[in-house]
Amino acid sequence: AQKITQTQPGMFVQEKEAVTLDCTYDTSDPSYGLFWYKQPSSGEMIFLIYQGSYDQQNATEGRYSLNFQKARKSANLVISASQLGDSAMYFCAMREGRGFGNEKLTFGTGTRLTIIP
Amino acid sequence: GAVVSQHPSRVICKSGTSVKIECRSLDFQATTMFWYRQFPKQSLMLMATSNEGSKATYEQGVEKDKFLINHASLTLSTLTVTSAHPEDSSFYICSARGASGVNYNEQFFGPGTRLTVL
C-alpha cells in the first residue's frame, strides 16, 4: 500500500483564489510527521509546512495551512490567496517515528499546481 | 534557515565514466544526509542514508557498488555514480539533518544535480 497518496496530478486555479491540495497517508506508527514541499521548475525542494502527529492545532505558515484530520489520515495543504509564483509541483511527505534518528521521508507522487492570471 | 549546497548543479558525461556529486551543509553540522533520485515528472525516491563516519544505508534495489556514498565530515557527503550509463540520467537531490540545535523536524534540501549520461 502507498504510504502517501496524492490523488490530484494537476490543478489549475485562478489567481487570488484559495486552493486545497489533497494528501492521505498510511502508517501504523503513532509518532509521525507530515511535510509539504514546493518544487518549482528549477528543482530545489522548498519546505512549506510541518505537522506532527501529536500536534493539537493545525499548522499554519503565512498563506499555507495544513488541514490535519488524524482519524481520516489526511493532511491537506491549503494555500490562501494564490499567486502566480505558487505555480509549481507540490509534494506531501511523511516521516515515521519521532524524528530523532535516521527516519526517512516518504514522498507522494506530487500535484502540479498552475495558477492562472 | 539552514543552507545545503550541491556541486555540480549540472553535469553531462560519457557512458562509462564516473561522476562525483558533493553535498555540503554550509552553516550547520549534519550528522545525517540523505540522497534522493528523481526521474522526470516523478517523485523523489530515497536512495540511501549516510551518517558521518559510518557506512551508508542503501534502500532496497539501489546498488551500493554503483552509487558510492561517503560522509567523511559533518558538513560533506559525496555520491559517486560509477561507470555511469544513460539510464542513470536523473536529478539527484541531497538533504541534511542537523547534529543539534537545528529543527529535528526538517530536512534541508540541496538544489539538486542534473546528471545526463550520453
Coordinates of C-alpha atoms in Angstrom, one line a residue:
Chain A
A1 CA 0.0 0.0 0.0
Q2 CA 1.1 3.5 -0.8
K3 CA 2.2 5.4 2.3
I4 CA 1.5 8.8 0.8
T5 CA -1.2 9.3 -1.7
Q6 CA -1.8 12.5 -3.7
T7 CA -4.7 12.0 -6.0
Q8 CA -4.5 15.2 -8.0
P9 CA -1.8 15.0 -10.6
G10 CA -2.6 18.5 -11.8
M11 CA -4.7 21.5 -10.8
F12 CA -5.5 24.9 -12.4
V13 CA -6.6 27.7 -10.1
Q14 CA -7.4 31.3 -10.7
E15 CA -5.1 33.8 -9.2
K16 CA -6.2 35.1 -5.7
E17 CA -8.4 32.1 -5.1
A18 CA -7.7 29.6 -2.4
V19 CA -6.6 26.1 -3.3
T20 CA -6.5 22.8 -1.4
L21 CA -4.1 20.1 -2.3
D22 CA -5.0 16.6 -1.1
C23 CA -2.8 14.2 0.8
T24 CA -3.7 11.0 2.6
Y25 CA -1.2 8.8 4.4
D26 CA -1.0 5.3 5.8
T27 CA 1.0 4.4 8.9
S28 CA 0.7 2.3 12.0
D29 CA 3.3 4.3 13.9
P30 CA 1.7 6.6 16.4
S31 CA 4.5 9.0 16.0
Y32 CA 5.0 10.6 12.6
G33 CA 5.4 13.9 10.9
L34 CA 3.8 15.2 7.8
F35 CA 5.5 17.7 5.5
W36 CA 4.7 19.7 2.4
Y37 CA 7.3 20.8 -0.1
K38 CA 7.2 23.0 -3.1
Q39 CA 9.4 22.2 -6.1
P40 CA 9.5 25.0 -8.8
S41 CA 10.8 24.2 -12.2
S42 CA 14.4 25.0 -11.0
G43 CA 14.2 21.8 -9.0
E44 CA 15.0 22.8 -5.4
M45 CA 12.7 21.5 -2.7
I46 CA 11.3 24.3 -0.6
F47 CA 9.9 23.4 2.8
L48 CA 6.5 24.8 3.4
I49 CA 4.9 23.4 6.5
Y50 CA 5.1 20.6 9.1
Q51 CA 2.5 18.8 11.2
G52 CA 3.4 16.4 14.0
S53 CA 1.1 13.6 14.8
Y54 CA 0.7 14.8 18.4
D55 CA 0.1 18.4 17.5
Q56 CA -3.3 19.6 18.6
Q57 CA -3.5 22.5 16.4
N58 CA -3.4 22.6 12.6
A59 CA -0.1 24.0 11.4
T60 CA 0.0 27.4 9.7
E61 CA 2.8 29.3 8.0
G62 CA 1.7 32.6 6.3
R63 CA -0.5 31.7 3.4
Y64 CA -0.1 28.0 4.0
S65 CA -2.1 26.0 6.4
L66 CA -2.4 22.2 6.9
N67 CA -5.8 20.7 7.4
F68 CA -4.9 17.8 9.6
Q69 CA -7.6 15.2 10.0
K70 CA -6.0 12.4 12.0
A71 CA -8.9 10.0 12.0
R72 CA -9.2 10.2 8.3
K73 CA -5.4 10.2 7.9
S74 CA -5.4 13.2 5.7
A75 CA -3.1 16.2 5.7
N76 CA -4.3 18.6 3.0
L77 CA -2.4 21.8 2.2
V78 CA -4.4 24.9 1.8
I79 CA -2.9 27.9 0.1
S80 CA -4.9 31.1 0.5
A81 CA -4.9 34.0 -2.0
S82 CA -2.9 32.1 -4.6
Q83 CA -0.2 33.9 -6.5
L84 CA 1.4 33.3 -9.9
G85 CA 4.6 32.4 -8.1
D86 CA 2.7 29.5 -6.5
S87 CA 2.8 27.6 -9.7
A88 CA 5.0 24.5 -9.0
M89 CA 5.0 20.9 -8.1
Y90 CA 3.8 20.2 -4.5
F91 CA 4.9 17.1 -2.6
C92 CA 3.4 15.7 0.5
A93 CA 5.8 13.6 2.6
M94 CA 5.8 11.6 5.8
R95 CA 8.4 10.7 8.4
E96 CA 7.5 7.8 10.6
G97 CA 9.0 7.9 14.1
R98 CA 9.8 10.7 16.4
G99 CA 12.5 12.2 14.2
F100 CA 15.4 11.7 16.4
G101 CA 17.1 9.1 14.3
N102 CA 17.6 8.5 10.6
E103 CA 13.9 8.2 9.9
K104 CA 13.5 8.8 6.2
L105 CA 10.9 10.8 4.3
T106 CA 8.5 9.1 2.0
F107 CA 7.1 11.3 -0.7
G108 CA 3.8 11.3 -2.6
T109 CA 3.7 11.5 -6.4
G110 CA 3.0 15.2 -6.3
T111 CA 0.5 17.7 -7.6
R112 CA 1.4 20.2 -10.3
L113 CA -0.4 23.4 -9.5
T114 CA -0.8 26.1 -12.1
I115 CA -2.1 29.5 -11.2
I116 CA -4.0 31.2 -14.0
P117 CA -3.8 35.0 -14.2
Chain B
G1 CA 17.2 28.7 7.6
A2 CA 20.0 26.1 7.1
V3 CA 21.6 26.1 3.7
V4 CA 22.7 23.0 1.8
S5 CA 24.6 23.2 -1.4
Q6 CA 25.3 20.7 -4.2
H7 CA 28.0 20.7 -6.7
P8 CA 27.9 20.5 -9.6
S9 CA 24.4 21.7 -10.4
R10 CA 24.5 20.1 -13.8
V11 CA 26.8 17.5 -15.4
I12 CA 27.0 15.8 -18.7
C13 CA 29.3 12.8 -19.1
K14 CA 30.0 10.0 -21.4
S15 CA 28.8 6.5 -20.7
G16 CA 31.3 4.5 -18.7
T17 CA 32.7 7.4 -16.7
S18 CA 32.3 8.1 -13.0
V19 CA 30.7 11.2 -11.7
K20 CA 31.0 12.7 -8.2
I21 CA 28.4 14.9 -6.6
E22 CA 29.0 16.8 -3.5
C23 CA 26.5 17.8 -0.8
R24 CA 27.5 20.4 1.8
S25 CA 25.8 21.8 4.8
L26 CA 27.0 25.4 4.8
D27 CA 26.0 26.8 8.2
F28 CA 25.3 23.7 10.3
Q29 CA 26.8 20.3 11.1
A30 CA 24.9 17.4 9.5
T31 CA 25.2 14.0 11.1
T32 CA 22.8 12.6 8.6
M33 CA 22.5 13.2 4.9
F34 CA 20.0 11.6 2.5
W35 CA 20.4 11.1 -1.2
Y36 CA 17.3 11.1 -3.4
R37 CA 16.8 10.4 -7.1
Q38 CA 14.0 12.0 -9.1
F39 CA 13.1 11.0 -12.7
P40 CA 11.3 13.5 -14.9
K41 CA 7.7 14.1 -13.7
Q42 CA 8.1 11.7 -10.9
S43 CA 8.5 11.8 -7.1
L44 CA 11.7 11.7 -5.1
M45 CA 12.9 8.3 -4.3
L46 CA 15.3 7.8 -1.4
M47 CA 18.5 6.0 -2.5
A48 CA 20.5 5.9 0.8
T49 CA 21.0 7.4 4.2
S50 CA 24.5 8.4 5.2
N51 CA 25.8 9.1 8.7
E52 CA 29.1 10.8 9.3
G53 CA 31.9 8.4 9.8
S54 CA 29.9 5.2 9.0
K55 CA 28.7 3.3 6.0
A56 CA 25.7 4.4 4.2
T57 CA 22.4 2.5 4.4
Y58 CA 21.0 1.8 1.0
E59 CA 17.4 1.4 0.1
Q60 CA 16.2 -1.9 -1.4
G61 CA 17.1 -2.1 -5.1
V62 CA 19.9 0.5 -5.0
E63 CA 23.3 -0.9 -6.0
K64 CA 25.8 0.2 -3.4
D65 CA 28.7 -0.6 -5.7
K66 CA 27.3 1.7 -8.3
F67 CA 26.3 4.5 -6.1
L68 CA 29.2 5.1 -3.7
I69 CA 28.4 7.3 -0.8
N70 CA 31.0 8.9 1.5
H71 CA 30.1 11.0 4.5
A72 CA 33.6 11.9 5.7
S73 CA 32.8 15.0 7.7
L74 CA 29.9 16.7 9.4
T75 CA 29.5 19.1 6.5
L76 CA 30.2 17.0 3.4
S77 CA 28.7 13.9 1.8
T78 CA 29.5 12.7 -1.7
L79 CA 27.7 10.5 -4.1
T80 CA 29.8 8.9 -6.9
V81 CA 27.9 7.3 -9.8
T82 CA 30.4 4.7 -11.0
S83 CA 30.5 3.6 -14.7
A84 CA 27.5 5.8 -15.5
H85 CA 25.1 4.7 -18.2
P86 CA 22.3 6.6 -19.9
E87 CA 19.7 5.0 -17.5
D88 CA 21.5 6.7 -14.6
S89 CA 20.5 10.1 -16.1
S90 CA 18.3 11.7 -13.4
F91 CA 18.0 14.6 -10.9
Y92 CA 19.9 13.8 -7.7
I93 CA 19.0 15.7 -4.6
C94 CA 20.6 15.5 -1.2
S95 CA 19.2 16.6 2.1
A96 CA 20.8 17.1 5.5
R97 CA 19.7 17.0 9.1
G98 CA 21.4 18.9 11.9
A99 CA 23.5 17.4 14.7
S100 CA 21.9 19.5 17.3
G101 CA 20.0 22.7 17.8
V102 CA 18.6 22.6 14.3
N103 CA 15.0 21.7 13.9
Y104 CA 14.8 17.9 14.1
N105 CA 11.5 18.0 12.2
E106 CA 13.0 19.2 9.0
Q107 CA 15.4 18.0 6.3
F108 CA 17.1 20.8 4.5
F109 CA 17.4 20.1 0.8
G110 CA 20.2 21.0 -1.6
P111 CA 19.3 22.5 -5.0
G112 CA 19.9 19.2 -6.9
T113 CA 22.2 18.0 -9.6
R114 CA 21.0 17.1 -13.0
L115 CA 23.1 14.3 -14.5
T116 CA 22.9 13.5 -18.2
V117 CA 24.8 10.4 -19.4
L118 CA 25.4 10.3 -23.1

